[in-house]
PDB file of C-alpha atoms in Angstrom:
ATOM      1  CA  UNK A 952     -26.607 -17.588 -11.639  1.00 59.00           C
ATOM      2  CA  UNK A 953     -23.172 -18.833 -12.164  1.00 60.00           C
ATOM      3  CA  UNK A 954     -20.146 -17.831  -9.983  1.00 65.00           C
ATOM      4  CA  UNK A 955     -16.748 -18.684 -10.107  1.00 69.00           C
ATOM      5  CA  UNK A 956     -13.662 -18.581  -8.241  1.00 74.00           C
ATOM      6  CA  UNK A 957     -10.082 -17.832  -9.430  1.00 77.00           C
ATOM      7  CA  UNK A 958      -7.133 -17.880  -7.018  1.00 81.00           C
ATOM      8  CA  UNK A 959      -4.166 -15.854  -8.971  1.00 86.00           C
ATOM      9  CA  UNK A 960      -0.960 -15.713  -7.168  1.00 89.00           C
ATOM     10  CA  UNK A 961       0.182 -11.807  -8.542  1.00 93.00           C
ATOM     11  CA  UNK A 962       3.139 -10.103  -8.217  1.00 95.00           C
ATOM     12  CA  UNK A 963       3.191  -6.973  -5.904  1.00 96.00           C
ATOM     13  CA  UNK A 964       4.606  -5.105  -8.671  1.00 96.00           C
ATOM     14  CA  UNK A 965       2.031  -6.496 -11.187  1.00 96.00           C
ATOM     15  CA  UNK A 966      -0.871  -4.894  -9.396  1.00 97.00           C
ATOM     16  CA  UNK A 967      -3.053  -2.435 -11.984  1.00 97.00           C
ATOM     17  CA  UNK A 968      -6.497  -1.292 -12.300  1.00 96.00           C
ATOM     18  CA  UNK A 969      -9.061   0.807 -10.129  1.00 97.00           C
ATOM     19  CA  UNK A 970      -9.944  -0.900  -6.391  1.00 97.00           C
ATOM     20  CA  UNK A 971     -13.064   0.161  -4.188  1.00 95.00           C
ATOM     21  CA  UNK A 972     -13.320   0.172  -0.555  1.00 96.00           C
ATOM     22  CA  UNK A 973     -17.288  -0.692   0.129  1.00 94.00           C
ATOM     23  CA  UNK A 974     -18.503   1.274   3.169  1.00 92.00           C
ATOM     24  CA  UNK A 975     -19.116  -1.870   4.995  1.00 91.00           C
ATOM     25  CA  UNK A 976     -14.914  -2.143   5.492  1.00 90.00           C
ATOM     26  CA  UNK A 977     -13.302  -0.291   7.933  1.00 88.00           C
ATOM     27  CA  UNK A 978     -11.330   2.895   7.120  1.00 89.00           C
ATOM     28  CA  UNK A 979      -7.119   2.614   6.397  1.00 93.00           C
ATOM     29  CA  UNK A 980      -6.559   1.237  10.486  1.00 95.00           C
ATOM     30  CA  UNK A 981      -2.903   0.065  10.428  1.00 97.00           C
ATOM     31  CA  UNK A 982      -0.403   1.577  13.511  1.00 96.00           C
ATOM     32  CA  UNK A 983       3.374   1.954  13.147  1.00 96.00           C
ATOM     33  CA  UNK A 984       3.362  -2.198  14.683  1.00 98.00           C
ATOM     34  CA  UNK A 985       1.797  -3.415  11.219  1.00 98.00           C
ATOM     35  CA  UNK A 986       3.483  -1.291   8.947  1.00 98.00           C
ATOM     36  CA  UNK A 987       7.145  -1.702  11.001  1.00 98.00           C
ATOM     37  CA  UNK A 988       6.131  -5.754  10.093  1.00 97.00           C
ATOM     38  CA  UNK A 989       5.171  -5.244   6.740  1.00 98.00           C
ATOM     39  CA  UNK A 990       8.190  -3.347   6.201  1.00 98.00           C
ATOM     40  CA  UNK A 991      10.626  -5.257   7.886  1.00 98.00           C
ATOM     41  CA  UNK A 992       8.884  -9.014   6.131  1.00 97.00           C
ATOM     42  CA  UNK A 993       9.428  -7.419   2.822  1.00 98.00           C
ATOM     43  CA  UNK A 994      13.211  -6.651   3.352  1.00 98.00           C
ATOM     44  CA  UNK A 995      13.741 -10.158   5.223  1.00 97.00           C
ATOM     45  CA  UNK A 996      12.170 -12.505   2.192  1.00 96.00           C
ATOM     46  CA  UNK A 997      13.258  -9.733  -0.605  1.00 96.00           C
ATOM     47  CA  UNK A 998      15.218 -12.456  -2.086  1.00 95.00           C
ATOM     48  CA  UNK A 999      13.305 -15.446  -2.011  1.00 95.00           C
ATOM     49  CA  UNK A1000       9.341 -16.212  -2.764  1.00 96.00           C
ATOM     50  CA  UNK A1001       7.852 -14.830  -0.442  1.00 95.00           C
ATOM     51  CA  UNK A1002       3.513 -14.710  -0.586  1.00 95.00           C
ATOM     52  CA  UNK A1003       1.406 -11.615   1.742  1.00 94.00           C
ATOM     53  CA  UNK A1004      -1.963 -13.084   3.010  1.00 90.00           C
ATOM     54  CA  UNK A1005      -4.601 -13.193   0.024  1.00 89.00           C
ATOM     55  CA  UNK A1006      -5.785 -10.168  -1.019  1.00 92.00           C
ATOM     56  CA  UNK A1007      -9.797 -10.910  -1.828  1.00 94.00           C
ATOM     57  CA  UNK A1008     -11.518  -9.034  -4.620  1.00 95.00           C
ATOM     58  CA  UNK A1009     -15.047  -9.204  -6.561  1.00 94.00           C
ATOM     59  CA  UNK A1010     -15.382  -7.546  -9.895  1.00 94.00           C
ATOM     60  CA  UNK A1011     -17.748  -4.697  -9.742  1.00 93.00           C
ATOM     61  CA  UNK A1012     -17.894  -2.843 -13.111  1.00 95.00           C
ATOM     62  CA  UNK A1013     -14.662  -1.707 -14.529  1.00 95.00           C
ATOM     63  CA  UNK A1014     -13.384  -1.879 -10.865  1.00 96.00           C
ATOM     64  CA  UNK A1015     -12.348  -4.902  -8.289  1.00 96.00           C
ATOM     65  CA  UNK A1016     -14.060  -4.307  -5.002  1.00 96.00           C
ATOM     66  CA  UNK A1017     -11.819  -4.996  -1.815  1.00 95.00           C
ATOM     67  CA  UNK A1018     -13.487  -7.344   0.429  1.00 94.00           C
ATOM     68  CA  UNK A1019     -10.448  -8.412   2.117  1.00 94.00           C
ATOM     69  CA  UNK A1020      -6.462  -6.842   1.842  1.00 94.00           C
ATOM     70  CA  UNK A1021      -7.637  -2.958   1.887  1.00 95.00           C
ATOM     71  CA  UNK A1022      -5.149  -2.338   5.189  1.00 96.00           C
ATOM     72  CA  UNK A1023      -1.791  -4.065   2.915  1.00 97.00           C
ATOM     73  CA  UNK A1024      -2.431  -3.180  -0.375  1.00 97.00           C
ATOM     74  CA  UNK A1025      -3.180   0.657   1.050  1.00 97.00           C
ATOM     75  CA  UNK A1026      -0.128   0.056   2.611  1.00 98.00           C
ATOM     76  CA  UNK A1027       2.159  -1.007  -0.552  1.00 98.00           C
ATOM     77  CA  UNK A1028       0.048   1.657  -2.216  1.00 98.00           C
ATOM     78  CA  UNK A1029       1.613   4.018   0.327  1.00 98.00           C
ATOM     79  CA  UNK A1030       5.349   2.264   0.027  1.00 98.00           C
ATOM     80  CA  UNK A1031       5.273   2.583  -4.040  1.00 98.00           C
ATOM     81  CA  UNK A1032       4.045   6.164  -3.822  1.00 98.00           C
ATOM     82  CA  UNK A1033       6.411   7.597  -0.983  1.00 98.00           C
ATOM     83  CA  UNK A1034       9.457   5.882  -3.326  1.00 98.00           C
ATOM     84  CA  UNK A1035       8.878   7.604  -6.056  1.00 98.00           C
ATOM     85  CA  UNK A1036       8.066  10.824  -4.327  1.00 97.00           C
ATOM     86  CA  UNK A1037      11.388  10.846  -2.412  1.00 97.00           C
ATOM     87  CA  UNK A1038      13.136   9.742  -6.121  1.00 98.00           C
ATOM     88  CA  UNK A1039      13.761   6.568  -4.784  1.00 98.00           C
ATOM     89  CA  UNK A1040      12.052   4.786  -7.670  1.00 98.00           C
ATOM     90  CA  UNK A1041      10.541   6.641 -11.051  1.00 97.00           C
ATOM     91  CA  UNK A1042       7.303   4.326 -10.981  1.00 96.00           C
ATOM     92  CA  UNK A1043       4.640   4.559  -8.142  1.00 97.00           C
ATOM     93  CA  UNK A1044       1.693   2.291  -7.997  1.00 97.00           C
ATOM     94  CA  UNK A1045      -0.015   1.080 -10.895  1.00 97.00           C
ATOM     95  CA  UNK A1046      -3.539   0.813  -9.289  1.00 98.00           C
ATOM     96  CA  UNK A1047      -5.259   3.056  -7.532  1.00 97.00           C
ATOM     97  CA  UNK A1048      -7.516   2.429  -4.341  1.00 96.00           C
ATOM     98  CA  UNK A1049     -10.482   4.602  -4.091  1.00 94.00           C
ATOM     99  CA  UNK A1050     -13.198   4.719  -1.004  1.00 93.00           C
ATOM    100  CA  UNK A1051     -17.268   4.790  -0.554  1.00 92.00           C
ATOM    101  CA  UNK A1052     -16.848   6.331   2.851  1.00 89.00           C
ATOM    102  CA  UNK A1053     -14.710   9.269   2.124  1.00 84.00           C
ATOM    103  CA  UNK A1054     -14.205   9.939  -1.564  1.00 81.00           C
ATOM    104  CA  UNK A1055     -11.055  12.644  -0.987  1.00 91.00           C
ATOM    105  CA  UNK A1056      -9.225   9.393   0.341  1.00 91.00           C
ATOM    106  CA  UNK A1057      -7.735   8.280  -2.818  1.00 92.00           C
ATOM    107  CA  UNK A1058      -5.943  11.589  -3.686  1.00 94.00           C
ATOM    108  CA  UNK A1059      -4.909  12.213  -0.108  1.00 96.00           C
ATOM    109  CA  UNK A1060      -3.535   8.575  -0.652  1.00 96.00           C
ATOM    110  CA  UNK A1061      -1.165  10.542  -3.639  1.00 95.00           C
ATOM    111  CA  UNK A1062       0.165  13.054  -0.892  1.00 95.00           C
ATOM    112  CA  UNK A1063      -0.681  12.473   2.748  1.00 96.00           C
ATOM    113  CA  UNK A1064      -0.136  16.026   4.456  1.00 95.00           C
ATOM    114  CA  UNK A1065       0.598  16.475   8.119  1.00 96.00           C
ATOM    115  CA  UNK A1066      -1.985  19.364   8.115  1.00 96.00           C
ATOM    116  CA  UNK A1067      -4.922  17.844   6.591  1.00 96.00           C
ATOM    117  CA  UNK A1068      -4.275  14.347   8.586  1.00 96.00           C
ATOM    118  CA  UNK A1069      -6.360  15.985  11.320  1.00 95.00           C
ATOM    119  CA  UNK A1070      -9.380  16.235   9.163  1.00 94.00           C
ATOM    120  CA  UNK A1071     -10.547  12.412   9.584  1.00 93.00           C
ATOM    121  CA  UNK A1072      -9.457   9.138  11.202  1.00 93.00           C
ATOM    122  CA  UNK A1073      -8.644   7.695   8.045  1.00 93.00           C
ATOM    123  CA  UNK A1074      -6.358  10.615   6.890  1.00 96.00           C
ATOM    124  CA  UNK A1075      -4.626  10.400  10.583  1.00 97.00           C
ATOM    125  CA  UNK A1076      -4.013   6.730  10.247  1.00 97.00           C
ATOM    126  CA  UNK A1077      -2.495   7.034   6.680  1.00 97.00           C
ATOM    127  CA  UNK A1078      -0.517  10.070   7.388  1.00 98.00           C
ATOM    128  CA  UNK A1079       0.916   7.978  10.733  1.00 98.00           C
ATOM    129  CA  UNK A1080       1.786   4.939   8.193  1.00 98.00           C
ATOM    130  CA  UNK A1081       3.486   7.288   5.698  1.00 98.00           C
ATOM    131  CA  UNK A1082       5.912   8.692   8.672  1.00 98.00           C
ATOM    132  CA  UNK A1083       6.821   4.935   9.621  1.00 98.00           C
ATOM    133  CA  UNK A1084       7.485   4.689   6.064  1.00 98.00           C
ATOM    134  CA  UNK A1085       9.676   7.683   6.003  1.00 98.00           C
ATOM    135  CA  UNK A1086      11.113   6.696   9.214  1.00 98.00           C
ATOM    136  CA  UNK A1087      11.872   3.033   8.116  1.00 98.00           C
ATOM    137  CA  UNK A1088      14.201   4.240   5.247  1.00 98.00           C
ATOM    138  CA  UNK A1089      15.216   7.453   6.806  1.00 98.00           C
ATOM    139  CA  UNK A1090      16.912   5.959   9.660  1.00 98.00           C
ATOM    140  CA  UNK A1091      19.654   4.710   6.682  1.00 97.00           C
ATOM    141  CA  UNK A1092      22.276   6.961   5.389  1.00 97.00           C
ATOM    142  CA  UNK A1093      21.661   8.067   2.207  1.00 94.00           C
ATOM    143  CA  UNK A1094      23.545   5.269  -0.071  1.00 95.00           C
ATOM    144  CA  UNK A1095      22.288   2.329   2.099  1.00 97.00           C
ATOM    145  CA  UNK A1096      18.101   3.926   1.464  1.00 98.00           C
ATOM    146  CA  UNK A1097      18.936   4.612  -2.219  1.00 98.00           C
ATOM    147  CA  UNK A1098      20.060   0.754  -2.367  1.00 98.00           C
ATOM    148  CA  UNK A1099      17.269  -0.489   0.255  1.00 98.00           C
ATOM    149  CA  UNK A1100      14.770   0.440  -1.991  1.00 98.00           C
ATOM    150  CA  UNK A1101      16.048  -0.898  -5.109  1.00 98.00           C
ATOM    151  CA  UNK A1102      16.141  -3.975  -3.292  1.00 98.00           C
ATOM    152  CA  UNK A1103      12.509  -3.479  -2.111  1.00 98.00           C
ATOM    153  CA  UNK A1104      11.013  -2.683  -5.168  1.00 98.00           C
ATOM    154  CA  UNK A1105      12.738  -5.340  -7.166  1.00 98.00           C
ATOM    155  CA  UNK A1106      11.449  -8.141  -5.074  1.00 98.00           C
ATOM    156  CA  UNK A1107       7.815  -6.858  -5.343  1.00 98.00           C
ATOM    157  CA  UNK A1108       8.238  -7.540  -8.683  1.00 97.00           C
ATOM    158  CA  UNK A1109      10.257 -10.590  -8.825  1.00 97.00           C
ATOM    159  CA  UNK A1110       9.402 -12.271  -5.724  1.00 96.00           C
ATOM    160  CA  UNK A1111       5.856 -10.727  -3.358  1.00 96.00           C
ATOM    161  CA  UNK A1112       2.406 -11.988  -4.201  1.00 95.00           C
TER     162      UNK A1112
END
């Protein structure tokens, strides 16, 4: 049996495909602390290079299996999505993240509701990272979010692996 290894440095923004979350990872686990830094990093190094920690994946089929990144790329996942819900951007994610554990996951992942984020841990602790989200850009006024997130979404094409 031959395996290989290929370390790709991709842009945020240059994420596609179909990921899988094997039951042997945790659920979505990242507090307002994490997502507050995640946030805050991207703004800082917008302008400049600026590389996340490695997301590791094995193909599995026609999908890459997580076996290390699920909490930021569910995060950025969550980032892209509320942007172009709130018509901040036009383009959400290009890759979608689905889960062994809890199968609904992925579409609550499209809209995380306040009243359904009671139903499971997961769904509490990625309805809790979509209000830091909202809270991050809603503590702007209205011009300084709109240009905020232009910002952010150009350098996760131009400048985040």
């Amino acid at each position: 049996m031959t395996t290989s290894t290929l370390l790709e440095l991709k842009l945020v923004g240059n994420i596609t495909g179909r990921f899988f979350v094997a039951r042997y990872q945790r659920g979505y686990r990242w507090g307002s602390d994490e997502v507050q830094r995640l946030l805050d990093d991207l703004w800082e190094h917008r302008a400049k290079a600026y590389s996340l920690q490695p997301v590791v994946v094995k193909k599995r089929g026609e999908e890459w299996e997580l076996v290390d990144g699920q909490q930021r790329l569910t995060t950025l996942y969550l980032l892209l999505t509320y942007m172009k819900q709130t018509g901040l951007q036009n383009v959400g994610p290009m890759y979608e993240i689905r889960y062994e554990t809890r199968e609904d996951s992925a579409s609550y992942l499209r809209r995380p509701d306040a009243e359904e984020s009671i139903q499971n841990i997961d769904y509490f602790h990625i309805h809790r990272a979509w209000e830091c989200i909202r809270a991050w850009f809603n503590a702007l006024n209205e011009g300084e979010r709109q240009f905020r997130a232009n910002k952010l979404y150009d350098a996760l094409f131009e400048n985040v692996s």
